[in-house]
C-alpha cells in the first residue's frame, strides 16, 4: 500500500500548483541519575495537496518520520519510517480516507480507555502518535449525528473492522464504538496497556458534558472466547473525569480522572486482575508565551506515584519545553528539554 500511495502523491504534486510543504524539527536531551545524557534529534517533513471541484474535494498527505538518539556522539537509536500517507474524498456530509492515518476518539485526557489506535499523550510536547493502515468512512447528518466505519490491516496482514456513532444533545455528547479483531497474536492495546492474546470484540461507551464543571465517562469491554474451555470471557476498563477553570491569571485549569480496570494488566509474567489509577493535573498560562503544567498520578494497588512538571515557552513557530519527572521508586526520575520549530 505504501508504494501505491507514494506514486499517487508524486504524480499529483507534479501537476499541482497548490502543494503545501510544512514540517516539525526538534532537538532534545534527557538526563537520568547515574546515566549518560541522551541527545535527541528529529524532523517530520509533510507534503499536503488539495483539489477542489464543484461539489466535492480530494486531498492527500504524506509525511516521513526521522528520529536520531545519541549518547556521547554514538547513535543508540535510529528511526526512519512513513508517518502518514493518505488520500481523502469528501462530498457534502460524507468523507472516505484511505491509507496510513490517525484514528482517535474519546473524551478522557490522561487515563484513556478509548485509546485503541493512538498513543496521544498530553505530556508529550511533540504530540506524536503512530498511525494505522485503514479505510475510514464518516457520514455527518443534519441533526448532529456522526457515523464512522473502518477496515484496518495489522502487522500480520489481517483485517479487522469496526464502527462508531456520535450523538450531540443539549445534555451532552454520546459515543458508542464497536471493533472486532480476529487476530490470535499477542497484542498490547491502548495507552494504558491492555494485554490480549485472542480474537476479540471491543465495545466502548462514552459521554461528555461541557457545563459549569466539565465531566466525562469512558467504559470499555473486551469480549473474547477461551478456545480451551469454549467459554466467553469479558474484561473491562472505565474512567471518569472532571475539569474546572478557576479565573486566576489566564485561567487555572484543574482536572482529575479515575480509572479502574479488570484484567489485562501485565507485570513481568503476571496478569493483574484489578488495578485502580488516578490523576490530578493543573494547567496555567502565564502571560502570552508561558505555560505551566503539573500532573500527579497514583497507582493505588501497587502504591506508586508519578509526578510530572512542564514549563513551556511558545513564541510564534518556536517552543521551548523543560520537563521534570519524579517517580516514587526513583527509577524513572529524569530531566528533559525539548526545542521545537514548526514551519
mmCIF file of C-alpha atoms in Angstrom:
data_model
loop_
_atom_site.group_PDB
_atom_site.id
_atom_site.type_symbol
_atom_site.label_atom_id
_atom_site.label_comp_id
_atom_site.label_asym_id
_atom_site.label_seq_id
_atom_site.Cartn_x
_atom_site.Cartn_y
_atom_site.Cartn_z
ATOM 1 C CA UNK A 1 0.000 0.000 0.000
ATOM 2 C CA UNK A 2 2.854 2.379 0.818
ATOM 3 C CA UNK A 3 4.397 2.236 -2.700
ATOM 4 C CA UNK A 4 0.987 2.806 -4.268
ATOM 5 C CA UNK A 5 0.361 5.970 -2.254
ATOM 6 C CA UNK A 6 3.895 7.212 -2.798
ATOM 7 C CA UNK A 7 3.342 7.019 -6.574
ATOM 8 C CA UNK A 8 -0.006 8.833 -6.349
ATOM 9 C CA UNK A 9 1.465 11.658 -4.284
ATOM 10 C CA UNK A 10 4.392 12.172 -6.670
ATOM 11 C CA UNK A 11 2.144 12.288 -9.745
ATOM 12 C CA UNK A 12 -0.417 14.679 -8.224
ATOM 13 C CA UNK A 13 2.263 17.001 -6.881
ATOM 14 C CA UNK A 14 3.957 17.254 -10.269
ATOM 15 C CA UNK A 15 0.762 18.596 -11.841
ATOM 16 C CA UNK A 16 -0.293 20.787 -8.925
ATOM 17 C CA UNK A 17 0.473 24.392 -8.087
ATOM 18 C CA UNK A 18 -1.166 24.270 -4.635
ATOM 19 C CA UNK A 19 1.334 21.982 -2.956
ATOM 20 C CA UNK A 20 1.937 22.791 0.726
ATOM 21 C CA UNK A 21 5.164 21.874 2.460
ATOM 22 C CA UNK A 22 5.415 22.056 6.228
ATOM 23 C CA UNK A 23 7.391 20.324 8.913
ATOM 24 C CA UNK A 24 8.437 19.995 12.527
ATOM 25 C CA UNK A 25 12.065 19.994 13.674
ATOM 26 C CA UNK A 26 13.105 19.192 17.238
ATOM 27 C CA UNK A 27 16.168 18.908 19.423
ATOM 28 C CA UNK A 28 16.103 17.487 22.934
ATOM 29 C CA UNK A 29 18.044 15.995 25.805
ATOM 30 C CA UNK A 30 17.170 13.536 28.553
ATOM 31 C CA UNK A 31 19.081 13.171 31.819
ATOM 32 C CA UNK A 32 18.789 10.470 34.490
ATOM 33 C CA UNK A 33 20.767 9.993 37.660
ATOM 34 C CA UNK A 34 23.959 7.956 37.199
ATOM 35 C CA UNK A 35 23.313 7.659 33.447
ATOM 36 C CA UNK A 36 24.755 9.418 30.414
ATOM 37 C CA UNK A 37 22.687 12.141 28.787
ATOM 38 C CA UNK A 38 20.652 11.133 25.739
ATOM 39 C CA UNK A 39 20.549 13.635 22.860
ATOM 40 C CA UNK A 40 17.522 13.504 20.550
ATOM 41 C CA UNK A 41 17.166 14.951 17.045
ATOM 42 C CA UNK A 42 14.165 14.630 14.782
ATOM 43 C CA UNK A 43 12.404 16.011 11.740
ATOM 44 C CA UNK A 44 8.920 15.434 10.331
ATOM 45 C CA UNK A 45 8.506 16.861 6.793
ATOM 46 C CA UNK A 46 4.957 16.876 5.412
ATOM 47 C CA UNK A 47 3.539 17.334 1.916
ATOM 48 C CA UNK A 48 -0.148 18.236 1.567
ATOM 49 C CA UNK A 49 -2.228 18.828 -1.533
ATOM 50 C CA UNK A 50 -5.880 19.613 -2.150
ATOM 51 C CA UNK A 51 -8.063 19.600 -5.252
ATOM 52 C CA UNK A 52 -11.428 21.396 -5.072
ATOM 53 C CA UNK A 53 -14.160 20.597 -7.582
ATOM 54 C CA UNK A 54 -17.692 21.877 -7.957
ATOM 55 C CA UNK A 55 -19.331 19.630 -5.364
ATOM 56 C CA UNK A 56 -16.506 17.529 -3.913
ATOM 57 C CA UNK A 57 -12.884 17.595 -2.853
ATOM 58 C CA UNK A 58 -9.837 15.335 -2.933
ATOM 59 C CA UNK A 59 -6.891 15.929 -0.603
ATOM 60 C CA UNK A 60 -3.852 13.884 0.303
ATOM 61 C CA UNK A 61 -0.949 13.978 2.734
ATOM 62 C CA UNK A 62 2.458 12.372 3.009
ATOM 63 C CA UNK A 63 4.865 12.756 5.933
ATOM 64 C CA UNK A 64 8.048 10.973 6.959
ATOM 65 C CA UNK A 65 9.376 10.494 10.492
ATOM 66 C CA UNK A 66 13.140 10.876 11.048
ATOM 67 C CA UNK A 67 14.493 10.380 14.568
ATOM 68 C CA UNK A 68 18.007 10.010 16.000
ATOM 69 C CA UNK A 69 19.235 9.418 19.559
ATOM 70 C CA UNK A 70 22.846 9.681 20.721
ATOM 71 C CA UNK A 71 24.925 9.036 23.836
ATOM 72 C CA UNK A 72 28.368 10.680 23.730
ATOM 73 C CA UNK A 73 28.152 11.107 19.929
ATOM 74 C CA UNK A 74 27.389 7.392 19.475
ATOM 75 C CA UNK A 75 23.988 6.589 17.892
ATOM 76 C CA UNK A 76 21.804 4.357 20.066
ATOM 77 C CA UNK A 77 18.537 4.572 18.141
ATOM 78 C CA UNK A 78 17.649 5.387 14.545
ATOM 79 C CA UNK A 79 14.130 5.600 13.211
ATOM 80 C CA UNK A 80 13.158 6.296 9.579
ATOM 81 C CA UNK A 81 9.613 5.459 8.556
ATOM 82 C CA UNK A 82 6.498 6.895 6.916
ATOM 83 C CA UNK A 83 4.389 8.758 9.442
ATOM 84 C CA UNK A 84 1.291 9.466 7.320
ATOM 85 C CA UNK A 85 0.210 8.725 3.777
ATOM 86 C CA UNK A 86 -3.446 9.006 2.937
ATOM 87 C CA UNK A 87 -5.896 10.207 0.310
ATOM 88 C CA UNK A 88 -9.366 11.530 1.175
ATOM 89 C CA UNK A 89 -12.502 12.074 -0.874
ATOM 90 C CA UNK A 90 -15.136 14.457 0.554
ATOM 91 C CA UNK A 91 -18.612 15.343 -0.684
ATOM 92 C CA UNK A 92 -21.347 17.148 1.238
ATOM 93 C CA UNK A 93 -21.648 15.256 4.549
ATOM 94 C CA UNK A 94 -19.572 12.224 3.598
ATOM 95 C CA UNK A 95 -15.840 11.529 3.538
ATOM 96 C CA UNK A 96 -13.660 8.485 2.815
ATOM 97 C CA UNK A 97 -9.965 8.356 3.765
ATOM 98 C CA UNK A 98 -7.593 5.559 2.790
ATOM 99 C CA UNK A 99 -4.012 4.992 3.943
ATOM 100 C CA UNK A 100 -1.780 5.358 6.989
ATOM 101 C CA UNK A 101 -3.743 7.756 9.182
ATOM 102 C CA UNK A 102 -4.563 8.796 12.726
ATOM 103 C CA UNK A 103 -7.809 7.418 14.150
ATOM 104 C CA UNK A 104 -8.512 8.757 17.625
ATOM 105 C CA UNK A 105 -11.612 9.356 19.731
ATOM 106 C CA UNK A 106 -12.710 9.618 23.348
ATOM 107 C CA UNK A 107 -13.114 12.362 25.943
ATOM 108 C CA UNK A 108 -10.604 11.365 28.634
ATOM 109 C CA UNK A 109 -7.383 13.403 28.866
ATOM 110 C CA UNK A 110 -4.772 11.114 30.503
ATOM 111 C CA UNK A 111 -6.412 7.829 31.542
ATOM 112 C CA UNK A 112 -7.904 6.930 28.154
ATOM 113 C CA UNK A 113 -9.666 3.539 27.815
ATOM 114 C CA UNK A 114 -10.789 4.516 24.277
ATOM 115 C CA UNK A 115 -7.222 4.996 23.001
ATOM 116 C CA UNK A 116 -7.446 1.858 20.839
ATOM 117 C CA UNK A 117 -5.490 3.083 17.819
ATOM 118 C CA UNK A 118 -3.416 6.045 19.023
ATOM 119 C CA UNK A 119 -0.709 6.984 21.539
ATOM 120 C CA UNK A 120 -1.683 10.617 22.194
ATOM 121 C CA UNK A 121 -0.202 11.811 25.495
ATOM 122 C CA UNK A 122 -0.714 15.345 26.815
ATOM 123 C CA UNK A 123 2.708 15.114 28.495
ATOM 124 C CA UNK A 124 4.429 14.869 25.096
ATOM 125 C CA UNK A 125 5.189 18.360 23.703
ATOM 126 C CA UNK A 126 5.580 16.838 20.199
ATOM 127 C CA UNK A 127 2.049 15.331 20.299
ATOM 128 C CA UNK A 128 3.122 12.405 18.124
ATOM 129 C CA UNK A 129 1.202 9.179 17.601
ATOM 130 C CA UNK A 130 1.611 6.263 15.220
ATOM 131 C CA UNK A 131 -0.994 5.776 12.525
ATOM 132 C CA UNK A 132 -2.904 2.737 11.318
ATOM 133 C CA UNK A 133 -3.389 1.477 7.768
ATOM 134 C CA UNK A 134 -7.117 1.781 7.260
ATOM 135 C CA UNK A 135 -10.079 2.758 5.170
ATOM 136 C CA UNK A 136 -12.209 5.117 7.273
ATOM 137 C CA UNK A 137 -15.657 6.352 6.262
ATOM 138 C CA UNK A 138 -17.581 9.105 8.055
ATOM 139 C CA UNK A 139 -21.087 10.456 7.493
ATOM 140 C CA UNK A 140 -22.421 13.638 9.126
ATOM 141 C CA UNK A 141 -26.201 14.020 9.415
ATOM 142 C CA UNK A 142 -28.202 17.244 9.646
ATOM 143 C CA UNK A 143 -29.295 16.529 13.233
ATOM 144 C CA UNK A 144 -25.799 16.341 14.791
ATOM 145 C CA UNK A 145 -25.189 12.606 14.361
ATOM 146 C CA UNK A 146 -21.857 11.275 13.079
ATOM 147 C CA UNK A 147 -21.338 7.698 11.905
ATOM 148 C CA UNK A 148 -17.947 6.047 11.351
ATOM 149 C CA UNK A 149 -16.920 2.779 9.720
ATOM 150 C CA UNK A 150 -13.419 1.396 9.214
ATOM 151 C CA UNK A 151 -11.398 -1.515 7.898
ATOM 152 C CA UNK A 152 -7.852 -1.917 9.272
ATOM 153 C CA UNK A 153 -4.837 -4.036 8.421
ATOM 154 C CA UNK A 154 -2.463 -5.106 11.192
ATOM 155 C CA UNK A 155 1.209 -6.145 11.043
ATOM 156 C CA UNK A 156 0.138 -9.739 10.295
ATOM 157 C CA UNK A 157 -1.871 -8.586 7.228
ATOM 158 C CA UNK A 158 -5.126 -9.477 8.984
ATOM 159 C CA UNK A 159 -8.215 -7.314 8.519
ATOM 160 C CA UNK A 160 -10.188 -6.001 11.476
ATOM 161 C CA UNK A 161 -13.276 -3.825 11.269
ATOM 162 C CA UNK A 162 -15.447 -1.574 13.375
ATOM 163 C CA UNK A 163 -17.672 1.440 13.593
ATOM 164 C CA UNK A 164 -18.739 4.290 15.803
ATOM 165 C CA UNK A 165 -21.730 6.536 16.357
ATOM 166 C CA UNK A 166 -21.679 10.018 17.902
ATOM 167 C CA UNK A 167 -24.728 11.906 19.130
ATOM 168 C CA UNK A 168 -24.708 15.545 20.267
ATOM 169 C CA UNK A 169 -27.601 16.659 22.510
ATOM 170 C CA UNK A 170 -28.331 19.518 24.888
ATOM 171 C CA UNK A 171 -27.435 17.224 27.784
ATOM 172 C CA UNK A 172 -24.013 16.321 26.354
ATOM 173 C CA UNK A 173 -22.216 14.261 23.746
ATOM 174 C CA UNK A 174 -22.510 10.467 23.499
ATOM 175 C CA UNK A 175 -20.351 7.984 21.637
ATOM 176 C CA UNK A 176 -20.608 4.227 21.144
ATOM 177 C CA UNK A 177 -17.854 2.250 19.424
ATOM 178 C CA UNK A 178 -17.526 -1.370 18.291
ATOM 179 C CA UNK A 179 -14.450 -3.104 16.877
ATOM 180 C CA UNK A 180 -13.793 -6.756 16.017
ATOM 181 C CA UNK A 181 -10.230 -8.075 15.743
ATOM 182 C CA UNK A 182 -9.780 -11.705 14.550
ATOM 183 C CA UNK A 183 -6.046 -11.816 15.353
ATOM 184 C CA UNK A 184 -4.808 -14.575 17.680
ATOM 185 C CA UNK A 185 -1.413 -12.884 18.151
ATOM 186 C CA UNK A 186 -0.471 -11.185 21.415
ATOM 187 C CA UNK A 187 -1.405 -7.513 21.354
ATOM 188 C CA UNK A 188 -0.909 -4.524 23.612
ATOM 189 C CA UNK A 189 -3.977 -2.338 23.228
ATOM 190 C CA UNK A 190 -4.327 1.239 24.317
ATOM 191 C CA UNK A 191 -2.266 3.876 26.031
ATOM 192 C CA UNK A 192 -2.831 2.131 29.359
ATOM 193 C CA UNK A 193 -1.546 -1.262 28.142
ATOM 194 C CA UNK A 194 -4.206 -3.956 27.906
ATOM 195 C CA UNK A 195 -2.730 -7.362 27.025
ATOM 196 C CA UNK A 196 -4.820 -9.761 24.971
ATOM 197 C CA UNK A 197 -3.942 -12.896 23.002
ATOM 198 C CA UNK A 198 -7.245 -13.987 21.460
ATOM 199 C CA UNK A 199 -9.668 -12.934 18.794
ATOM 200 C CA UNK A 200 -11.915 -10.403 20.480
ATOM 201 C CA UNK A 201 -14.522 -7.682 20.173
ATOM 202 C CA UNK A 202 -14.189 -4.283 21.824
ATOM 203 C CA UNK A 203 -17.245 -2.335 22.915
ATOM 204 C CA UNK A 204 -16.894 1.245 24.137
ATOM 205 C CA UNK A 205 -19.349 3.787 25.546
ATOM 206 C CA UNK A 206 -18.528 7.406 26.373
ATOM 207 C CA UNK A 207 -20.233 10.598 27.459
ATOM 208 C CA UNK A 208 -19.055 14.187 27.892
ATOM 209 C CA UNK A 209 -20.827 17.162 29.436
ATOM 210 C CA UNK A 210 -19.449 20.683 28.981
ATOM 211 C CA UNK A 211 -21.107 22.724 31.702
ATOM 212 C CA UNK A 212 -20.064 24.765 34.702
ATOM 213 C CA UNK A 213 -17.934 21.767 35.629
ATOM 214 C CA UNK A 214 -16.910 19.616 32.679
ATOM 215 C CA UNK A 215 -17.334 15.879 33.196
ATOM 216 C CA UNK A 216 -16.863 12.700 31.155
ATOM 217 C CA UNK A 217 -17.052 8.947 31.263
ATOM 218 C CA UNK A 218 -15.443 6.187 29.166
ATOM 219 C CA UNK A 219 -16.174 2.484 29.533
ATOM 220 C CA UNK A 220 -14.702 -0.384 27.511
ATOM 221 C CA UNK A 221 -15.359 -4.140 27.448
ATOM 222 C CA UNK A 222 -13.071 -6.673 25.762
ATOM 223 C CA UNK A 223 -15.145 -9.732 24.876
ATOM 224 C CA UNK A 224 -13.165 -12.825 23.882
ATOM 225 C CA UNK A 225 -13.612 -16.579 23.578
ATOM 226 C CA UNK A 226 -11.430 -19.009 25.520
ATOM 227 C CA UNK A 227 -10.729 -21.753 22.989
ATOM 228 C CA UNK A 228 -9.643 -24.228 25.692
ATOM 229 C CA UNK A 229 -12.888 -24.050 27.678
ATOM 230 C CA UNK A 230 -15.106 -22.806 24.833
ATOM 231 C CA UNK A 231 -16.384 -20.090 27.191
ATOM 232 C CA UNK A 232 -16.704 -16.358 26.614
ATOM 233 C CA UNK A 233 -14.654 -14.070 28.891
ATOM 234 C CA UNK A 234 -15.028 -10.355 29.441
ATOM 235 C CA UNK A 235 -12.506 -7.822 30.751
ATOM 236 C CA UNK A 236 -13.399 -4.211 31.330
ATOM 237 C CA UNK A 237 -11.929 -0.782 31.895
ATOM 238 C CA UNK A 238 -13.649 2.504 32.705
ATOM 239 C CA UNK A 239 -12.633 6.028 33.642
ATOM 240 C CA UNK A 240 -14.430 9.125 34.942
ATOM 241 C CA UNK A 241 -13.123 12.663 34.980
ATOM 242 C CA UNK A 242 -13.953 16.305 35.515
ATOM 243 C CA UNK A 243 -12.360 19.701 34.996
ATOM 244 C CA UNK A 244 -12.962 23.262 36.090
ATOM 245 C CA UNK A 245 -11.289 26.571 35.235
ATOM 246 C CA UNK A 246 -10.619 28.999 38.095
ATOM 247 C CA UNK A 247 -10.354 32.645 36.954
ATOM 248 C CA UNK A 248 -6.769 33.129 38.107
ATOM 249 C CA UNK A 249 -4.300 34.708 35.688
ATOM 250 C CA UNK A 250 -5.031 33.304 32.246
ATOM 251 C CA UNK A 251 -7.293 30.641 33.779
ATOM 252 C CA UNK A 252 -6.156 27.843 36.098
ATOM 253 C CA UNK A 253 -7.476 24.561 34.674
ATOM 254 C CA UNK A 254 -7.946 21.814 37.292
ATOM 255 C CA UNK A 255 -8.525 18.266 36.055
ATOM 256 C CA UNK A 256 -8.940 14.915 37.792
ATOM 257 C CA UNK A 257 -9.507 11.388 36.442
ATOM 258 C CA UNK A 258 -10.003 7.942 37.956
ATOM 259 C CA UNK A 259 -9.595 4.642 36.088
ATOM 260 C CA UNK A 260 -10.453 1.104 37.124
ATOM 261 C CA UNK A 261 -9.630 -1.988 35.119
ATOM 262 C CA UNK A 262 -10.487 -5.649 35.488
ATOM 263 C CA UNK A 263 -7.920 -7.928 33.820
ATOM 264 C CA UNK A 264 -5.417 -7.346 31.045
ATOM 265 C CA UNK A 265 -2.689 -5.694 33.139
ATOM 266 C CA UNK A 266 0.638 -7.488 32.703
ATOM 267 C CA UNK A 267 3.521 -7.039 35.173
ATOM 268 C CA UNK A 268 6.525 -9.089 34.057
ATOM 269 C CA UNK A 269 4.904 -12.536 33.583
ATOM 270 C CA UNK A 270 1.881 -11.988 35.812
ATOM 271 C CA UNK A 271 -1.544 -10.704 34.781
ATOM 272 C CA UNK A 272 -3.163 -8.496 37.399
ATOM 273 C CA UNK A 273 -6.927 -8.902 37.641
ATOM 274 C CA UNK A 274 -7.686 -5.452 39.045
ATOM 275 C CA UNK A 275 -5.987 -2.079 39.065
ATOM 276 C CA UNK A 276 -7.025 1.457 40.056
ATOM 277 C CA UNK A 277 -5.259 4.600 38.813
ATOM 278 C CA UNK A 278 -5.935 8.269 39.455
ATOM 279 C CA UNK A 279 -4.615 11.512 38.001
ATOM 280 C CA UNK A 280 -4.731 15.132 39.154
ATOM 281 C CA UNK A 281 -3.422 17.961 36.963
ATOM 282 C CA UNK A 282 -3.077 21.741 36.922
ATOM 283 C CA UNK A 283 -2.508 23.891 33.844
ATOM 284 C CA UNK A 284 -1.913 27.648 33.924
ATOM 285 C CA UNK A 285 -0.940 30.097 31.152
ATOM 286 C CA UNK A 286 1.381 32.846 32.394
ATOM 287 C CA UNK A 287 1.127 35.843 30.143
ATOM 288 C CA UNK A 288 1.190 35.314 26.388
ATOM 289 C CA UNK A 289 4.117 32.921 25.906
ATOM 290 C CA UNK A 290 4.491 30.900 29.119
ATOM 291 C CA UNK A 291 2.554 27.775 30.123
ATOM 292 C CA UNK A 292 2.855 25.622 33.259
ATOM 293 C CA UNK A 293 1.501 22.074 33.571
ATOM 294 C CA UNK A 294 1.712 19.732 36.567
ATOM 295 C CA UNK A 295 0.424 16.144 36.647
ATOM 296 C CA UNK A 296 0.398 13.708 39.558
ATOM 297 C CA UNK A 297 -0.746 10.105 39.083
ATOM 298 C CA UNK A 298 -1.233 7.292 41.599
ATOM 299 C CA UNK A 299 -1.285 3.504 41.213
ATOM 300 C CA UNK A 300 -3.315 2.589 44.288
ATOM 301 C CA UNK A 301 -2.791 -1.170 44.269
ATOM 302 C CA UNK A 302 0.996 -1.005 43.897
ATOM 303 C CA UNK A 303 1.316 2.196 45.953
ATOM 304 C CA UNK A 304 3.322 4.040 43.308
ATOM 305 C CA UNK A 305 3.221 7.713 42.393
ATOM 306 C CA UNK A 306 4.371 9.575 39.312
ATOM 307 C CA UNK A 307 4.804 13.357 39.164
ATOM 308 C CA UNK A 308 5.396 15.469 36.072
ATOM 309 C CA UNK A 309 6.057 19.198 35.668
ATOM 310 C CA UNK A 310 6.453 21.070 32.369
ATOM 311 C CA UNK A 311 7.262 24.693 31.691
ATOM 312 C CA UNK A 312 6.697 25.727 28.074
ATOM 313 C CA UNK A 313 7.648 28.952 26.322
ATOM 314 C CA UNK A 314 5.830 29.337 22.994
ATOM 315 C CA UNK A 315 6.679 32.146 20.619
ATOM 316 C CA UNK A 316 5.480 32.187 17.020
ATOM 317 C CA UNK A 317 6.806 28.956 15.427
ATOM 318 C CA UNK A 318 9.199 28.078 18.276
ATOM 319 C CA UNK A 319 8.574 26.374 21.603
ATOM 320 C CA UNK A 320 10.951 25.529 24.442
ATOM 321 C CA UNK A 321 9.857 22.821 26.879
ATOM 322 C CA UNK A 322 11.537 21.958 30.180
ATOM 323 C CA UNK A 323 10.204 18.840 31.922
ATOM 324 C CA UNK A 324 10.837 17.083 35.228
ATOM 325 C CA UNK A 325 9.546 13.576 36.056
ATOM 326 C CA UNK A 326 9.691 12.105 39.573
ATOM 327 C CA UNK A 327 8.699 8.525 40.465
ATOM 328 C CA UNK A 328 8.123 7.139 43.965
ATOM 329 C CA UNK A 329 10.756 4.425 43.397
ATOM 330 C CA UNK A 330 13.153 6.999 41.856
ATOM 331 C CA UNK A 331 13.939 4.694 38.911
ATOM 332 C CA UNK A 332 12.153 6.911 36.413
ATOM 333 C CA UNK A 333 13.362 10.279 37.723
ATOM 334 C CA UNK A 334 14.521 12.370 34.800
ATOM 335 C CA UNK A 335 15.043 15.867 33.452
ATOM 336 C CA UNK A 336 14.102 16.620 29.838
ATOM 337 C CA UNK A 337 14.492 19.557 27.482
ATOM 338 C CA UNK A 338 12.919 19.898 24.017
ATOM 339 C CA UNK A 339 13.221 22.717 21.493
ATOM 340 C CA UNK A 340 10.637 22.591 18.688
ATOM 341 C CA UNK A 341 10.445 24.554 15.436
ATOM 342 C CA UNK A 342 7.360 24.376 13.212
ATOM 343 C CA UNK A 343 7.374 25.687 9.660
#
